[in-house]
Coordinates of C-alpha atoms in Angstrom, one line a residue:
M1057 CA 16.7 32.8 -5.5
S1058 CA 15.6 30.3 -3.0
L1059 CA 18.1 28.2 -1.0
D1060 CA 17.0 24.9 -2.5
T1061 CA 17.6 26.3 -6.0
T1062 CA 21.1 27.5 -4.9
L1063 CA 21.9 24.1 -3.3
R1064 CA 21.0 22.4 -6.6
S1065 CA 23.4 24.8 -8.5
I1066 CA 26.3 23.8 -6.2
N1067 CA 25.3 20.1 -6.1
D1068 CA 22.6 19.4 -3.6
H1069 CA 24.3 16.1 -2.5
G1070 CA 27.9 17.3 -2.8
R1071 CA 31.0 16.3 -0.7
A1072 CA 30.6 19.3 1.6
Q1073 CA 27.1 18.5 2.7
V1074 CA 27.7 14.8 3.0
T1075 CA 30.9 15.3 5.0
I1076 CA 29.1 17.6 7.4
L1077 CA 26.3 15.1 7.8
L1078 CA 28.6 12.2 8.5
L1079 CA 30.6 14.1 11.0
M1080 CA 27.6 15.3 12.9
C1081 CA 26.0 11.8 12.9
F1082 CA 29.2 10.3 14.2
M1083 CA 29.4 12.9 17.0
A1084 CA 25.8 12.7 18.0
E1085 CA 24.1 9.4 17.2
V1086 CA 26.9 7.0 18.4
P1087 CA 27.2 8.4 21.9
S1088 CA 23.4 9.0 22.1
S1089 CA 22.8 5.3 21.4
W1090 CA 25.4 4.4 24.0
H1091 CA 23.7 6.3 26.8
T1092 CA 20.2 5.4 25.7
F1093 CA 20.9 1.6 26.0
G1094 CA 24.0 1.7 28.2
I1095 CA 21.8 0.6 31.1
V1096 CA 21.7 -2.9 29.6
F1097 CA 25.3 -3.3 30.8
L1098 CA 25.5 -0.6 33.4
G1099 CA 22.6 -2.2 35.2
A1100 CA 23.2 -5.8 34.3
I1101 CA 22.1 -8.2 37.1
P1102 CA 24.6 -10.9 37.7
D1103 CA 23.9 -14.2 39.4
H1104 CA 23.7 -13.5 43.2
V1105 CA 23.0 -15.2 46.5
C1106 CA 21.8 -13.9 49.8
I1107 CA 24.0 -14.0 52.9
L1108 CA 21.6 -15.0 55.7
D1109 CA 21.8 -14.0 59.3
E1110 CA 23.2 -17.3 60.4
Q1111 CA 25.8 -17.2 57.6
A1112 CA 26.9 -13.7 58.7
A1113 CA 27.3 -14.9 62.3
T1114 CA 29.3 -18.0 61.4
G1115 CA 31.1 -16.6 58.3
Y1116 CA 30.0 -17.1 54.7
S1117 CA 30.7 -20.8 53.8
G1118 CA 30.0 -20.4 50.1
E1119 CA 26.8 -22.5 50.3
I1120 CA 24.0 -21.2 48.1
Y1121 CA 20.8 -20.8 50.2
S1122 CA 18.8 -18.4 48.1
R1123 CA 19.0 -15.4 45.8
C1124 CA 16.8 -13.2 48.0
G1125 CA 15.9 -14.8 51.3
P1126 CA 14.9 -17.9 53.1
E1127 CA 11.6 -18.3 51.3
G1128 CA 13.0 -19.7 48.0
T1129 CA 15.2 -18.8 45.1
N1130 CA 12.6 -16.6 43.4
S1131 CA 11.4 -14.8 46.5
S1132 CA 11.9 -11.0 46.8
D1133 CA 11.6 -11.2 50.6
V1134 CA 15.0 -10.1 51.9
A1135 CA 14.2 -10.7 55.5
G1136 CA 17.3 -12.1 57.2
C1137 CA 19.7 -11.1 54.4
Q1138 CA 22.9 -9.4 55.5
G1139 CA 24.0 -8.7 52.0
W1140 CA 24.6 -10.5 48.6
V1141 CA 27.5 -12.2 46.9
Y1142 CA 27.6 -11.6 43.2
S1143 CA 29.1 -13.7 40.4
N1144 CA 31.7 -12.0 38.2
T1145 CA 31.7 -14.7 35.5
T1146 CA 29.7 -12.7 32.9
Y1147 CA 29.8 -9.1 34.2
G1148 CA 32.2 -7.2 36.4
S1149 CA 30.9 -4.5 38.6
T1150 CA 27.5 -2.9 37.8
I1151 CA 25.3 -0.4 39.6
V1152 CA 23.4 -3.5 40.8
T1153 CA 26.5 -4.8 42.6
E1154 CA 27.4 -1.3 43.7
W1155 CA 24.1 -0.5 45.5
D1156 CA 22.5 -4.0 45.9
L1157 CA 19.7 -3.3 43.4
V1158 CA 18.3 -6.9 43.6
C1159 CA 15.2 -8.6 44.9
S1160 CA 12.9 -5.9 46.4
R1161 CA 15.2 -3.2 44.9
A1162 CA 15.4 -4.7 41.4
S1163 CA 12.9 -2.1 40.0
L1164 CA 15.4 0.6 40.7
V1165 CA 17.4 -0.5 37.7
E1166 CA 14.5 0.1 35.4
F1167 CA 13.9 3.4 37.2
A1168 CA 17.4 4.5 36.1
Q1169 CA 16.2 4.0 32.5
L1170 CA 13.0 5.8 33.2
A1171 CA 15.1 8.8 34.6
L1172 CA 16.8 9.1 31.2
I1173 CA 13.6 9.1 29.3
I1174 CA 12.1 11.7 31.7
G1175 CA 15.2 13.9 30.9
I1176 CA 14.7 13.4 27.2
T1177 CA 11.1 14.5 27.5
I1178 CA 12.1 17.6 29.4
G1179 CA 14.9 18.4 26.9
S1180 CA 12.6 18.0 24.0
L1181 CA 10.4 20.8 25.3
V1182 CA 13.2 23.3 25.2
A1183 CA 15.7 22.0 22.6
G1184 CA 13.7 23.1 19.6
Y1185 CA 13.2 26.6 21.0
I1186 CA 16.8 27.3 21.8
S1187 CA 18.0 25.7 18.6
D1188 CA 15.7 28.1 16.6
R1189 CA 16.8 31.0 18.8
F1190 CA 20.6 30.5 19.0
G1191 CA 21.3 28.4 15.9
R1192 CA 22.0 24.7 15.2
K1193 CA 25.8 24.7 15.5
N1194 CA 26.4 26.4 18.8
I1195 CA 23.6 24.5 20.6
F1196 CA 24.8 21.2 19.1
F1197 CA 28.4 21.6 20.3
A1198 CA 27.6 23.1 23.7
S1199 CA 25.1 20.3 24.4
L1200 CA 27.5 17.6 23.2
F1201 CA 30.3 18.9 25.5
I1202 CA 28.0 19.2 28.5
F1203 CA 26.6 15.7 27.6
G1204 CA 30.1 14.3 27.9
L1205 CA 30.8 16.1 31.2
L1206 CA 27.6 14.8 32.7
G1207 CA 28.4 11.3 31.5
C1208 CA 31.9 11.5 33.2
L1209 CA 30.2 12.9 36.4
G1210 CA 27.9 9.9 36.4
A1211 CA 30.9 7.6 36.5
F1212 CA 31.9 9.1 39.9
S1213 CA 28.4 8.9 41.4
T1214 CA 28.7 8.2 45.1
S1215 CA 25.0 7.1 45.5
Y1216 CA 22.1 5.8 43.5
E1217 CA 20.3 9.1 44.0
M1218 CA 23.2 11.0 42.4
F1219 CA 23.3 8.5 39.5
I1220 CA 19.6 9.1 38.8
I1221 CA 19.9 12.9 38.9
V1222 CA 22.8 12.7 36.4
R1223 CA 20.8 10.4 34.2
V1224 CA 18.0 12.9 34.0
L1225 CA 20.4 15.7 33.0
I1226 CA 22.0 13.5 30.4
G1227 CA 18.6 12.9 28.9
C1228 CA 18.0 16.7 28.8
F1229 CA 21.1 17.4 26.9
D1230 CA 20.7 14.4 24.6
Q1231 CA 17.9 16.4 22.9
G1232 CA 20.2 19.4 22.6
I1233 CA 22.3 17.2 20.4
N1234 CA 19.6 15.4 18.4
V1235 CA 17.3 18.3 17.6
P1236 CA 20.0 20.4 15.9
L1237 CA 21.3 17.3 14.1
W1238 CA 18.0 16.5 12.6
G1239 CA 17.5 20.1 11.6
M1240 CA 20.9 20.2 9.8
A1241 CA 20.2 16.9 8.1
S1242 CA 17.2 18.5 6.5
E1243 CA 18.4 22.0 6.0
L1244 CA 21.7 21.2 4.2
F1245 CA 19.8 19.2 1.5
T1246 CA 17.0 19.7 -1.0
P1247 CA 13.7 17.8 -0.6
R1248 CA 14.7 15.2 -3.2
C1249 CA 17.8 14.2 -1.1
R1250 CA 16.2 14.1 2.3
P1251 CA 14.8 10.6 2.0
F1252 CA 18.4 9.4 1.9
T1253 CA 19.8 11.7 4.6
F1254 CA 17.6 10.4 7.4
P1255 CA 18.6 6.7 6.9
V1256 CA 22.2 7.8 7.4
I1257 CA 21.3 8.9 10.9
F1258 CA 19.7 5.6 11.6
V1259 CA 22.8 3.8 10.4
F1260 CA 25.1 5.6 12.8
W1261 CA 22.6 4.8 15.6
S1262 CA 23.0 1.1 14.7
I1263 CA 26.8 1.5 14.6
G1264 CA 26.6 2.8 18.2
L1265 CA 24.5 -0.1 19.3
M1266 CA 27.0 -2.5 17.8
A1267 CA 30.0 -0.8 19.5
L1268 CA 28.4 -0.7 22.9
P1269 CA 28.7 -4.4 23.8
V1270 CA 32.3 -4.3 22.6
I1271 CA 33.2 -1.5 24.9
A1272 CA 31.2 -3.1 27.8
H1273 CA 33.0 -6.4 27.3
V1274 CA 36.4 -4.7 27.4
T1275 CA 35.8 -2.5 30.4
R1276 CA 33.9 -5.0 32.6
S1277 CA 33.2 -2.2 35.1
W1278 CA 30.2 0.2 35.1
R1279 CA 32.3 3.2 36.1
F1280 CA 34.9 2.5 33.3
L1281 CA 32.1 1.9 30.8
Q1282 CA 30.4 5.2 31.8
L1283 CA 33.7 7.0 31.2
A1284 CA 34.3 5.2 27.9
I1285 CA 31.0 6.2 26.4
S1286 CA 31.3 9.8 27.7
I1287 CA 34.9 10.9 27.1
P1288 CA 34.6 10.9 23.2
S1289 CA 32.0 13.7 23.5
L1290 CA 34.5 15.9 25.3
L1291 CA 36.8 15.8 22.2
T1292 CA 34.1 17.1 19.8
P1293 CA 35.1 20.8 20.1
L1294 CA 38.1 19.8 18.0
L1295 CA 35.7 19.5 15.1
Y1296 CA 33.9 22.8 15.7
R1297 CA 35.7 24.7 12.9
F1298 CA 34.7 22.0 10.4
I1299 CA 31.0 22.3 10.9
P1300 CA 29.3 25.5 9.6
E1301 CA 26.0 27.0 10.9
S1302 CA 22.9 26.0 8.9
P1303 CA 22.6 28.4 6.0
R1304 CA 18.8 27.9 6.1
W1305 CA 18.7 29.0 9.7
L1306 CA 20.9 32.0 9.0
L1307 CA 18.5 33.1 6.2
S1308 CA 15.6 32.7 8.5
V1309 CA 17.1 35.3 10.9
G1310 CA 18.2 37.6 8.1
R1311 CA 21.9 36.8 8.2
V1312 CA 22.2 36.6 4.4
T1313 CA 25.9 37.5 4.2
E1314 CA 27.0 34.7 6.5
A1315 CA 24.8 32.2 4.7
S1316 CA 26.2 33.3 1.4
A1317 CA 29.8 32.8 2.7
I1318 CA 29.0 29.3 3.8
I1319 CA 27.4 28.4 0.5
E1320 CA 30.4 29.7 -1.3
R1321 CA 32.8 27.5 0.7
M1322 CA 30.5 24.5 0.1
A1323 CA 30.5 25.3 -3.6
S1324 CA 34.2 25.3 -3.7
I1325 CA 34.5 21.9 -1.8
N1326 CA 31.9 20.5 -4.2
G1327 CA 34.0 21.5 -7.2
R1328 CA 31.8 24.4 -8.4
P1329 CA 33.6 27.5 -7.3
N1330 CA 32.1 29.6 -10.1
A1331 CA 28.5 29.0 -9.2
I1332 CA 26.4 32.2 -9.0
I1333 CA 25.0 32.5 -5.4
T1334 CA 22.2 34.9 -4.8
L1335 CA 20.3 34.1 -1.7
S1336 CA 17.0 35.6 -0.4
T1337 CA 15.4 35.5 3.0
P1338 CA 12.2 33.5 3.5
E1339 CA 10.2 36.8 3.5
E1340 CA 11.7 37.8 0.2
V1341 CA 11.0 34.4 -1.3
R1342 CA 7.4 34.6 0.0
M1343 CA 7.0 37.9 -2.0
T1344 CA 8.7 36.8 -5.2
V1345 CA 8.2 33.1 -5.4
D1346 CA 7.5 32.0 -9.0
H1347 CA 6.2 28.7 -10.4
E1348 CA 9.6 27.3 -10.9
D1349 CA 10.5 27.6 -7.3
V1350 CA 7.2 26.5 -5.7
D1351 CA 8.4 23.0 -5.1
D1352 CA 11.6 24.3 -3.5
V1353 CA 9.8 26.1 -0.7
T1354 CA 7.3 23.6 0.4
Y1355 CA 7.0 22.2 3.9
D1356 CA 10.2 20.4 4.8
V1357 CA 10.6 17.5 7.2
T1358 CA 13.4 18.2 9.5
K1359 CA 13.1 15.6 12.2
I1360 CA 12.0 12.0 12.2
E1361 CA 13.4 10.5 15.4
A1362 CA 13.8 6.8 15.3
P1363 CA 15.3 4.4 17.8
P1364 CA 14.8 3.9 17.1
G1365 CA 15.6 4.9 20.7
D1366 CA 17.2 7.6 21.4
N1367 CA 14.4 8.9 21.2
H1368 CA 12.2 8.6 18.3
E1369 CA 10.5 12.1 17.9
L1370 CA 9.2 13.9 14.8
R1371 CA 9.6 17.6 14.0
I1372 CA 8.6 19.8 11.1
D1373 CA 10.3 23.0 9.9
H1374 CA 8.0 25.0 7.6
E1375 CA 9.7 26.9 4.8
A1376 CA 7.7 29.8 3.3
A1377 CA 5.6 29.0 0.2
S1378 CA 3.1 30.6 -2.0
G1379 CA -0.4 30.4 -0.7
T1380 CA 0.6 29.3 2.8
A1381 CA -1.6 31.6 4.8
E1382 CA -3.2 28.6 6.6
K1383 CA 0.2 27.8 8.1
N1384 CA -0.1 30.9 10.2
M1385 CA -3.4 30.0 11.7
N1386 CA -3.6 29.6 15.4
V1387 CA -3.9 25.9 15.9
S1388 CA -3.9 23.8 19.0
Y1389 CA -3.8 20.2 20.0
L1390 CA -7.6 20.2 20.2
D1391 CA -7.6 20.5 16.4
L1392 CA -6.2 17.0 16.2
F1393 CA -9.6 15.8 17.3
R1394 CA -11.9 18.3 15.5
G1395 CA -13.4 16.1 12.9
V1396 CA -14.0 12.4 12.4
W1397 CA -11.2 11.5 10.1
I1398 CA -8.5 13.6 11.7
S1399 CA -9.5 12.1 15.1
L1400 CA -9.2 8.7 13.6
V1401 CA -5.7 9.4 12.2
T1402 CA -4.5 10.9 15.5
T1403 CA -5.8 8.1 17.6
L1404 CA -4.5 5.3 15.4
L1405 CA -1.1 6.8 14.9
F1406 CA -0.8 7.3 18.7
L1407 CA -1.6 3.7 19.3
I1408 CA 0.6 2.4 16.6
W1409 CA 3.5 4.5 17.9
L1410 CA 2.9 3.3 21.4
V1411 CA 3.1 -0.3 20.4
S1412 CA 6.1 0.3 18.2
A1413 CA 8.0 2.0 21.0
I1414 CA 7.2 -0.6 23.7
T1415 CA 8.2 -3.4 21.4
Y1416 CA 11.3 -1.7 20.0
Y1417 CA 12.7 -0.6 23.4
G1418 CA 11.6 -3.8 25.0
L1419 CA 13.4 -6.1 22.5
T1420 CA 16.5 -3.9 22.6
L1421 CA 16.7 -3.8 26.4
N1422 CA 15.9 -7.5 26.6
A1423 CA 18.8 -8.4 24.3
G1424 CA 21.2 -8.6 27.2
R1425 CA 18.9 -11.0 29.0
L1426 CA 18.5 -13.6 26.3
V1427 CA 20.1 -17.0 26.6
G1428 CA 23.7 -17.2 25.4
D1429 CA 26.4 -14.5 25.5
P1430 CA 24.7 -11.1 26.3
Y1431 CA 27.5 -9.2 24.6
L1432 CA 27.1 -11.1 21.3
N1433 CA 23.3 -11.0 21.5
F1434 CA 23.3 -7.2 21.9
F1435 CA 25.8 -6.8 19.0
I1436 CA 23.5 -8.8 16.7
N1437 CA 20.6 -6.8 18.0
G1438 CA 22.2 -3.6 16.8
A1439 CA 23.5 -5.1 13.6
V1440 CA 20.1 -6.1 12.3
E1441 CA 19.0 -2.4 12.2
C1442 CA 21.3 -1.7 9.2
P1443 CA 19.6 -4.1 6.7
A1444 CA 16.3 -3.2 8.2
I1445 CA 16.8 0.4 7.1
I1446 CA 17.5 -0.7 3.5
I1447 CA 14.6 -3.1 3.4
N1448 CA 12.3 -0.4 4.7
I1449 CA 13.2 1.9 1.8
V1450 CA 12.6 -0.9 -0.7
T1451 CA 9.3 -2.1 0.7
V1452 CA 7.6 1.3 1.1
T1453 CA 8.7 2.3 -2.4
R1454 CA 7.4 -0.9 -3.9
F1455 CA 4.5 -2.0 -1.8
G1456 CA 3.3 1.3 -0.2
R1457 CA 3.0 2.0 3.5
R1458 CA 0.2 -0.1 5.0
L1459 CA 1.0 -3.6 3.7
P1460 CA 4.7 -3.6 4.8
L1461 CA 3.7 -2.0 8.2
A1462 CA 1.2 -4.7 8.9
F1463 CA 3.4 -7.5 7.5
F1464 CA 6.4 -6.7 9.7
F1465 CA 4.3 -6.2 12.8
V1466 CA 3.0 -9.8 12.2
I1467 CA 6.6 -11.1 11.7
A1468 CA 7.7 -9.4 15.0
G1469 CA 4.8 -10.9 16.9
L1470 CA 5.2 -14.4 15.5
C1471 CA 9.0 -14.5 16.0
G1472 CA 8.5 -13.2 19.5
F1473 CA 6.2 -16.1 20.3
V1474 CA 8.6 -18.5 18.8
T1475 CA 11.3 -17.4 21.3
T1476 CA 8.9 -18.3 24.2
I1477 CA 8.1 -21.9 23.0
I1478 CA 11.5 -23.1 22.0
P1479 CA 13.3 -24.8 25.0
E1480 CA 16.9 -24.1 25.6
T1481 CA 17.7 -27.8 25.1
T1482 CA 15.8 -30.7 23.7
A1483 CA 15.0 -33.9 25.6
R1484 CA 18.1 -35.4 23.9
G1485 CA 20.3 -32.5 25.1
T1486 CA 20.5 -30.6 21.8
D1487 CA 21.3 -26.9 22.4
L1488 CA 18.6 -24.7 20.9
T1489 CA 20.1 -21.4 22.0
A1490 CA 20.9 -20.3 18.5
A1491 CA 17.3 -20.8 17.4
I1492 CA 16.0 -18.7 20.3
I1493 CA 18.4 -15.9 19.5
T1494 CA 17.7 -16.0 15.8
A1495 CA 13.9 -15.7 16.4
A1496 CA 14.5 -12.8 18.7
M1497 CA 16.7 -11.0 16.2
V1498 CA 14.2 -11.5 13.4
A1499 CA 11.6 -9.9 15.7
K1500 CA 13.9 -6.9 16.3
F1501 CA 14.6 -6.7 12.6
A1502 CA 10.9 -6.6 11.8
I1503 CA 9.9 -4.1 14.5
T1504 CA 12.7 -1.8 13.3
I1505 CA 11.3 -1.8 9.8
S1506 CA 7.8 -1.1 11.2
F1507 CA 9.2 1.8 13.3
H1508 CA 10.8 3.5 10.3
T1509 CA 7.6 2.9 8.3
I1510 CA 5.3 4.5 10.8
C1511 CA 7.7 7.5 10.8
L1512 CA 7.0 8.0 7.2
C1513 CA 3.2 7.5 7.6
T1514 CA 3.1 10.1 10.3
V1515 CA 4.7 12.8 8.3
E1516 CA 2.5 12.0 5.3
L1517 CA -0.9 11.7 7.0
F1518 CA -1.0 14.8 9.3
P1519 CA -2.1 17.9 7.3
T1520 CA 0.5 20.6 7.0
V1521 CA -1.5 23.1 9.0
I1522 CA -1.3 20.9 12.1
R1523 CA 1.5 18.6 11.3
T1524 CA 3.9 20.0 14.0
K1525 CA 1.2 19.5 16.7
G1526 CA 0.4 16.0 15.4
I1527 CA 4.0 14.9 15.4
A1528 CA 4.6 16.3 18.9
F1529 CA 1.4 14.5 20.1
V1530 CA 2.4 11.1 18.8
G1531 CA 5.9 11.8 20.2
L1532 CA 4.4 11.4 23.6
A1533 CA 3.4 7.9 22.7
V1534 CA 7.1 7.1 21.9
R1535 CA 8.3 8.4 25.2
L1536 CA 5.4 6.6 27.0
G1537 CA 6.4 3.4 25.4
A1538 CA 10.0 3.9 26.3
M1539 CA 9.0 4.4 29.9
I1540 CA 6.7 1.3 30.0
A1541 CA 9.1 -1.2 28.3
P1542 CA 11.7 -1.4 31.1
F1543 CA 9.1 -2.2 33.7
I1544 CA 7.6 -5.0 31.5
L1545 CA 11.0 -6.6 31.8
L1546 CA 10.5 -6.9 35.5
L1547 CA 7.8 -9.6 34.9
A1548 CA 10.7 -12.0 34.1
E1549 CA 11.3 -12.2 37.9
I1550 CA 7.8 -13.9 38.1
V1551 CA 7.5 -15.7 34.8
P1552 CA 10.9 -15.7 32.8
R1553 CA 9.3 -15.5 29.4
A1554 CA 6.4 -13.2 30.2
P1555 CA 8.0 -10.0 28.8
M1556 CA 8.5 -11.6 25.4
I1557 CA 5.0 -13.0 25.4
L1558 CA 3.6 -9.5 26.1
F1559 CA 5.8 -7.8 23.5
A1560 CA 4.8 -10.4 20.9
S1561 CA 1.1 -10.1 21.8
I1562 CA 0.9 -6.3 21.4
S1563 CA 2.7 -6.5 18.1
F1564 CA -0.4 -7.9 16.5
L1565 CA -2.6 -5.0 17.6
P1566 CA -1.7 -2.5 14.8
C1567 CA -2.0 -5.1 12.0
L1568 CA -5.7 -4.3 11.3
A1569 CA -5.5 -0.7 12.5
V1570 CA -3.1 0.3 9.7
F1571 CA -5.7 -0.6 7.1
L1572 CA -8.1 2.0 8.5
L1573 CA -5.6 4.6 7.4
P1574 CA -5.4 5.8 3.7
E1575 CA -2.5 4.5 1.6
M1576 CA -0.2 7.5 0.8
K1577 CA 2.1 5.9 -1.8
G1578 CA 2.2 8.3 -4.8
K1579 CA -0.1 10.8 -3.2
P1580 CA 0.6 14.4 -2.1
Q1581 CA 0.7 15.2 1.5
P1582 CA -2.6 16.8 2.7
Q1583 CA -2.2 20.5 3.3
T1584 CA -5.4 21.0 5.2
V1585 CA -7.8 18.9 7.2
S1586 CA -10.2 19.2 4.3
D1587 CA -7.6 17.5 2.1
L1588 CA -7.3 14.7 4.6
N1589 CA -11.1 14.2 4.5
K1590 CA -10.9 14.0 0.7
L1591 CA -8.4 11.1 1.0
F1592 CA -10.9 9.1 3.1
K1593 CA -13.8 10.0 0.9
S1594 CA -11.9 9.0 -2.2
R1595 CA -11.0 5.7 -0.6
R1596 CA -14.6 5.0 0.2
L1597 CA -15.6 5.9 -3.3
T1598 CA -13.0 3.6 -4.8
K1599 CA -14.3 0.7 -2.7
R1600 CA -17.9 1.4 -3.6
T1601 CA -17.0 1.5 -7.3
A1602 CA -15.1 -1.8 -7.0
I1603 CA -18.1 -3.4 -5.4
Q1604 CA -20.4 -2.2 -8.1
E1605 CA -18.1 -3.4 -10.9
S1606 CA -17.9 -6.8 -9.2
E1607 CA -21.7 -7.0 -9.0
Q1608 CA -22.1 -6.0 -12.6
G1609 CA -19.6 -8.7 -13.6
R1610 CA -21.7 -11.3 -12.0

């Protein structure tokens, strides 16, 4: 009996599986979102003034001469500066005030975010392997504990260089948390339940984003904030006994007895203690699969990384199925470009992912720099992701993939432009801060929906035989976008609204590109490149038929 058939017999969305998912999401996604976007407050740049040579000689009089030097308030020339005086009105201490990361050194704040993304990239290269080799549970808890230790170590950094090294390591172990989580989110449920398990992960990511500004507002010190977002991860071993190993992984390595014991405990918790449990390894299923179980052992999506953020990567776990010899073919990344239509899909998805990542990360990181209260702005920025998840499910179900994707990219671009043309106050003195913030949050809401929609499109469009390679390839676009976004924000030092203008502008780029891709609503995933080619050919045939019918009607 296949595992999916067994899970259905014990309730494939029972209390046991749901509890495990909720606990793991809470332990992983909340602290992961904290560290991913913690730099918004850890590296916040307060108002500051330069202490010039003559002031240092006579004693600082409190007069404001310049932010950076004698050339003007916007100059990055620090010649003559003996140091800086920082305002503590909005923020307390940050890494900026700790190591004077202003003016010509301002880009070092963005490099701190880049260091984390570099670590995430490194971690993604090994996390999947060790999770497959040693199991989901052990890697999850070990990574989470080390993740917390490294976070606490970062709070005691004695230099900027030490802080950067710790950030890279935190990024590495972030993937040791997220890869097993996404694997478990798929492996504990049957295919019909998975479309609802992944949004749960996104909701906890959003909860983490909402909690971050609250913690930052209370601590008002980058060292205390770093400790506050790290210490909870050190407490997770207390929950070790409540999280089982993935039964699907245990079966894949031949540990049938252990998998059966876990399924029996889950059946008991789900109120079905008398369920008959007879499990088979994937090899046995491959030899005995019948027509009834074919749908149970198809290719299963096990990771769709979104936020957004942490680190939006996609992974696939292939369950054995009848007639899947093509799965074992030796494929490479070059196969993503062998053929006109697969090349088109790969190129367009890469570009759409790149734009999505730049805009998503850019709008999120920029939330703390908008007019108004940075803590409230960031809270709202995180809160809009929850309804975005729900709207995404509704729109792709009702209207397909392409139309909602293009529509919300347009909304993100238009709202982004609106924030750049609204003045903070009118000529009569009316405060328009609320209008600017509202437009920015609608833009974030829209790009979040687009982000989740392109996740679905990616999984559906890449043929099964090269889906893993395709998803890994577009994952590079996500990380590249996450690296680029922080440095776009530096343009604000030259033109304050330049970052938002750029984010809004690039949001329009995918709007036409998405219509070059086939609509996948109600269609089966392509198993081979040939199947993908048929999707494009059938689309061209449909258009040709429509044109002929129109001409005949005339």
